[in-house]
XYZ file of N, CA and C in Angstrom:
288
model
N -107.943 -127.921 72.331
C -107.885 -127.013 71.209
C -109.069 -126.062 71.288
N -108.865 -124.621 71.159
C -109.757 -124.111 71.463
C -110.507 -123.461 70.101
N -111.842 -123.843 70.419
C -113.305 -123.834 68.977
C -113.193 -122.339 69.016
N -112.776 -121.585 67.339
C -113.211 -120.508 66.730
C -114.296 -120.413 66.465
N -115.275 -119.335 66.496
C -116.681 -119.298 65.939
C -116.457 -118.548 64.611
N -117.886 -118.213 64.121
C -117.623 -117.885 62.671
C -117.389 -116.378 62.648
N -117.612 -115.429 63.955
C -117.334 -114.320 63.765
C -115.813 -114.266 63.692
N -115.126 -115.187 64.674
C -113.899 -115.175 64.250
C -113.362 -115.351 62.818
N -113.653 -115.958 62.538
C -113.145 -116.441 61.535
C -113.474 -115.622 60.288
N -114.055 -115.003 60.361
C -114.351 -113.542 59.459
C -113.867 -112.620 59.404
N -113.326 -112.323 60.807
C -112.142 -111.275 60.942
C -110.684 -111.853 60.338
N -110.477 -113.252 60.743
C -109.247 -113.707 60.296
C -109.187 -113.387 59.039
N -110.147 -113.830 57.876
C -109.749 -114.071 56.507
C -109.663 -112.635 55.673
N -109.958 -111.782 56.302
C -109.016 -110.601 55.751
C -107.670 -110.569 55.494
N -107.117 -110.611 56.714
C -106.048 -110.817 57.358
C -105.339 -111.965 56.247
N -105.901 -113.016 56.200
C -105.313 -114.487 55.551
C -105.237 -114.239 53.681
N -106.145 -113.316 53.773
C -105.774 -112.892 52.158
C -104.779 -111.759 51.965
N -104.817 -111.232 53.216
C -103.435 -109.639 52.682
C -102.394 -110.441 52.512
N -102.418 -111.701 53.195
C -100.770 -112.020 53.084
C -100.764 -112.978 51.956
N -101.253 -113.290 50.961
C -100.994 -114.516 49.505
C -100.118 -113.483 48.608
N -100.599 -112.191 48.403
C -99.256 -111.315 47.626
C -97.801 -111.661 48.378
N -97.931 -111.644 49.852
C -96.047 -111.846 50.250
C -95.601 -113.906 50.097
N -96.895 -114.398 50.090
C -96.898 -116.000 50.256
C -96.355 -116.326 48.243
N -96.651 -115.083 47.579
C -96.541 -115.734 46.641
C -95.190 -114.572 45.920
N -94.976 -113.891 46.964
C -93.461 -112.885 46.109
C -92.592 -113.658 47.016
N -93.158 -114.337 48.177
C -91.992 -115.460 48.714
C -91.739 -116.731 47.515
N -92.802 -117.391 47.369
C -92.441 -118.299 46.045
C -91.904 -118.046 45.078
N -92.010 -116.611 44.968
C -91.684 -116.664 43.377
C -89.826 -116.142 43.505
N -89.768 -115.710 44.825
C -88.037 -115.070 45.031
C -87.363 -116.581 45.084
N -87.697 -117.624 45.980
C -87.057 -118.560 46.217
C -86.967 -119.652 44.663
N -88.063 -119.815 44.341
C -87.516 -120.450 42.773
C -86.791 -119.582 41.636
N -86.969 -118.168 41.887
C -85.854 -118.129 40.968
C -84.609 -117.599 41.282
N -84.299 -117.083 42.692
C -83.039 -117.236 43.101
C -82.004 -118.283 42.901
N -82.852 -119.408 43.826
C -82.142 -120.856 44.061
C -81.628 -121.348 42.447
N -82.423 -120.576 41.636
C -81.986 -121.521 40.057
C -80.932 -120.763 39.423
N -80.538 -119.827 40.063
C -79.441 -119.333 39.156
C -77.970 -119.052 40.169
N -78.392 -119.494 41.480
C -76.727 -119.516 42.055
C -75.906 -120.528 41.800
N -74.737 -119.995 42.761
C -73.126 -121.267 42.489
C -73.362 -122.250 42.992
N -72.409 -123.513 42.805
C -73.519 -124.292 43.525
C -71.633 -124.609 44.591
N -70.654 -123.668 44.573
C -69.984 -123.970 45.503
C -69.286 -122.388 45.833
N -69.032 -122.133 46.628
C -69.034 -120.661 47.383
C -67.816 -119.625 46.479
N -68.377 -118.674 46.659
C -68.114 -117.567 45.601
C -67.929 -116.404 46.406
N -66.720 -116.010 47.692
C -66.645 -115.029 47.930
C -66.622 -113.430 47.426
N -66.530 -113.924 46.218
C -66.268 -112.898 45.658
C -67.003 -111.845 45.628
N -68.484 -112.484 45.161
C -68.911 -112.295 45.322
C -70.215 -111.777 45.888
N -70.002 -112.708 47.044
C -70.296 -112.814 48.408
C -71.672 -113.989 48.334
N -71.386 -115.039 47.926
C -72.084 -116.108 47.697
C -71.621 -116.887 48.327
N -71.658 -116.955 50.040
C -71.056 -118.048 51.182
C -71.941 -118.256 51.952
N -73.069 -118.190 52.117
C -74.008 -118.420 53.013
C -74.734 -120.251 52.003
N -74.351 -121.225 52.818
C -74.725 -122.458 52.182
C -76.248 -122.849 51.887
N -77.218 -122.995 51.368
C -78.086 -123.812 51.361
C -78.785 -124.872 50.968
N -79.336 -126.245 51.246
C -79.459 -127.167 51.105
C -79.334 -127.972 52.296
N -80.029 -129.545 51.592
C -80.075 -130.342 52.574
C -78.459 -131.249 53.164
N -78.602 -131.821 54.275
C -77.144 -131.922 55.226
C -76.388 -132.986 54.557
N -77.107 -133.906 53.933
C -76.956 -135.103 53.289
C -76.852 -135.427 51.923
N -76.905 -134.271 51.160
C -77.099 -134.071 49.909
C -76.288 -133.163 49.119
N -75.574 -133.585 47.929
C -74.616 -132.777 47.261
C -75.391 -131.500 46.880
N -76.227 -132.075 46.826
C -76.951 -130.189 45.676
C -77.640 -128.772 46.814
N -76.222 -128.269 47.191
C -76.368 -126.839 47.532
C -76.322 -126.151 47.205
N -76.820 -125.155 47.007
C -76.123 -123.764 46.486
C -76.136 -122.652 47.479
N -75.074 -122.221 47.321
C -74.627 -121.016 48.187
C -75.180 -119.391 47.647
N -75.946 -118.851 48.855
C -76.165 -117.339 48.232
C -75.786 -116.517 49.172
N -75.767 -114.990 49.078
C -75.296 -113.880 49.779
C -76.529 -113.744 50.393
N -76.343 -112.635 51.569
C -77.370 -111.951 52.361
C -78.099 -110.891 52.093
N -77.998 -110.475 51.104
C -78.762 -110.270 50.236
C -80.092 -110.962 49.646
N -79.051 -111.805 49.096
C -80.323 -112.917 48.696
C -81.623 -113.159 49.665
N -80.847 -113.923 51.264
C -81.377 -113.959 52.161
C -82.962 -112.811 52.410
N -82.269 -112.106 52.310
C -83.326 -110.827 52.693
C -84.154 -110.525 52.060
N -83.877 -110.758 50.131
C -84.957 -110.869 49.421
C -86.077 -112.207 49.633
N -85.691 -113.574 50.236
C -85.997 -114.353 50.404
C -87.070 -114.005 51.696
N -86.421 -113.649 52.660
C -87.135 -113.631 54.295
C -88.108 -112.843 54.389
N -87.728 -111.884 54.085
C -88.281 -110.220 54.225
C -90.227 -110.172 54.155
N -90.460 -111.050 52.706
C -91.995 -111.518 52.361
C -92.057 -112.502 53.437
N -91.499 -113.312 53.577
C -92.448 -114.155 54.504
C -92.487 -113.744 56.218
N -91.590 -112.800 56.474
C -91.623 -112.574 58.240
C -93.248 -110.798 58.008
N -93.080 -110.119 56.677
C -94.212 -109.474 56.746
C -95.705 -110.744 56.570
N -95.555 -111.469 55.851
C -96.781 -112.252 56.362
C -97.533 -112.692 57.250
N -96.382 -113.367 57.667
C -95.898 -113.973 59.075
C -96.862 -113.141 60.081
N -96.266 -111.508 60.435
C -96.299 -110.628 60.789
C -98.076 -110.452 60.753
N -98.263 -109.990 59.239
C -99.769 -109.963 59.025
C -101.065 -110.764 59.671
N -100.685 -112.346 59.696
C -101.634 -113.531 60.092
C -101.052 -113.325 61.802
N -100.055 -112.920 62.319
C -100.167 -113.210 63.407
C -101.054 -112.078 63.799
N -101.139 -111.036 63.616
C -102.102 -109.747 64.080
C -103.359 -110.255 64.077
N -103.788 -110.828 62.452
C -105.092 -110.983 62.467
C -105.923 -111.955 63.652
N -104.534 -113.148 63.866
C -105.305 -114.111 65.082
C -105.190 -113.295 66.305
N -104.342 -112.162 66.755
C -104.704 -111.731 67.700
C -105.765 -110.808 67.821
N -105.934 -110.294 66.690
C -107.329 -109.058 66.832
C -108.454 -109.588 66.565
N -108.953 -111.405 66.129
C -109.733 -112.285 66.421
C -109.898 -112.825 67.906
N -108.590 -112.504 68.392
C -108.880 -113.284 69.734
C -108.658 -114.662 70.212
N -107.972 -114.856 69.063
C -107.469 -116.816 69.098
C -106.159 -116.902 70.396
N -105.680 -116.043 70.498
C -104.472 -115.850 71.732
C -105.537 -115.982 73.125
N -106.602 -115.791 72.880
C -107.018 -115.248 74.161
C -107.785 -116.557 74.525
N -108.084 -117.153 73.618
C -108.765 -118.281 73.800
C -107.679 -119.587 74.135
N -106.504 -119.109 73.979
C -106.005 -120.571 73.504
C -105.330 -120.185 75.858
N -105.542 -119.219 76.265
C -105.163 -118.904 76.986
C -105.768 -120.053 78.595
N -107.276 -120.119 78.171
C -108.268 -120.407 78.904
C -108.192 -122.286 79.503
C-alpha cells in the first residue's frame, strides 16, 4: 500500500469536500425517490426498471429518469475525488 504524505493529502481534501454537496443531493434523491414509488411495475408510466434486494419482496420499480436523478450526483463525485487523487499523485504511487 502505498504511504501518502501530508502534502498529499492537502491537495486531496479540497477535492474530498467539493464532492459532500453531490454525496449529499445523492442521499437526499435516493430516500425520497425510493419512498414514493410502485412497488410493482407501472408501464405506464414508465416505472419498470426493478429495484431491490434478489431475495426480498420489497422492490420498487422506477423509470430512467429516476435513475439519472439518482446516478448523475454520484458519477460527478465520483468524477471529482477521482481527479483529486490523480492531481495528488496517488495513481502514480500506487504504480511503483
Amino acid at each position: 500500500m502505498p504511504k501518502v504524505a501530508p502534502p498529499e493529502i492537502k491537495r486531496i481534501r479540497a477535492y474530498a469536500l467539493a464532492t459532500l454537496p453531490f454525496i449529499a443531493l445523492f442521499a437526499y434523491q435516493l430516500s425520497t425517490l425510493l419512498a414514493h414509488r410502485p412497488l410493482v411495475p407501472d408501464p405506464m408510466h414508465g416505472y419498470t426498471i426493478a429495484l431491490g434486494s434478489e431475495g426480498s419482496d420489497k422492490g420498487v420499480y422506477v423509470s430512467s429518469a429516476d435513475l439519472a436523478w439518482i446516478l448523475i450526483p454520484f458519477f460527478i463525485g465520483f468524477a471529482i475525488t477521482a481527479i483529486g487523487l490523480w492531481r495528488a499523485g496517488v495513481f502514480r504511487l500506487l504504480r511503483r
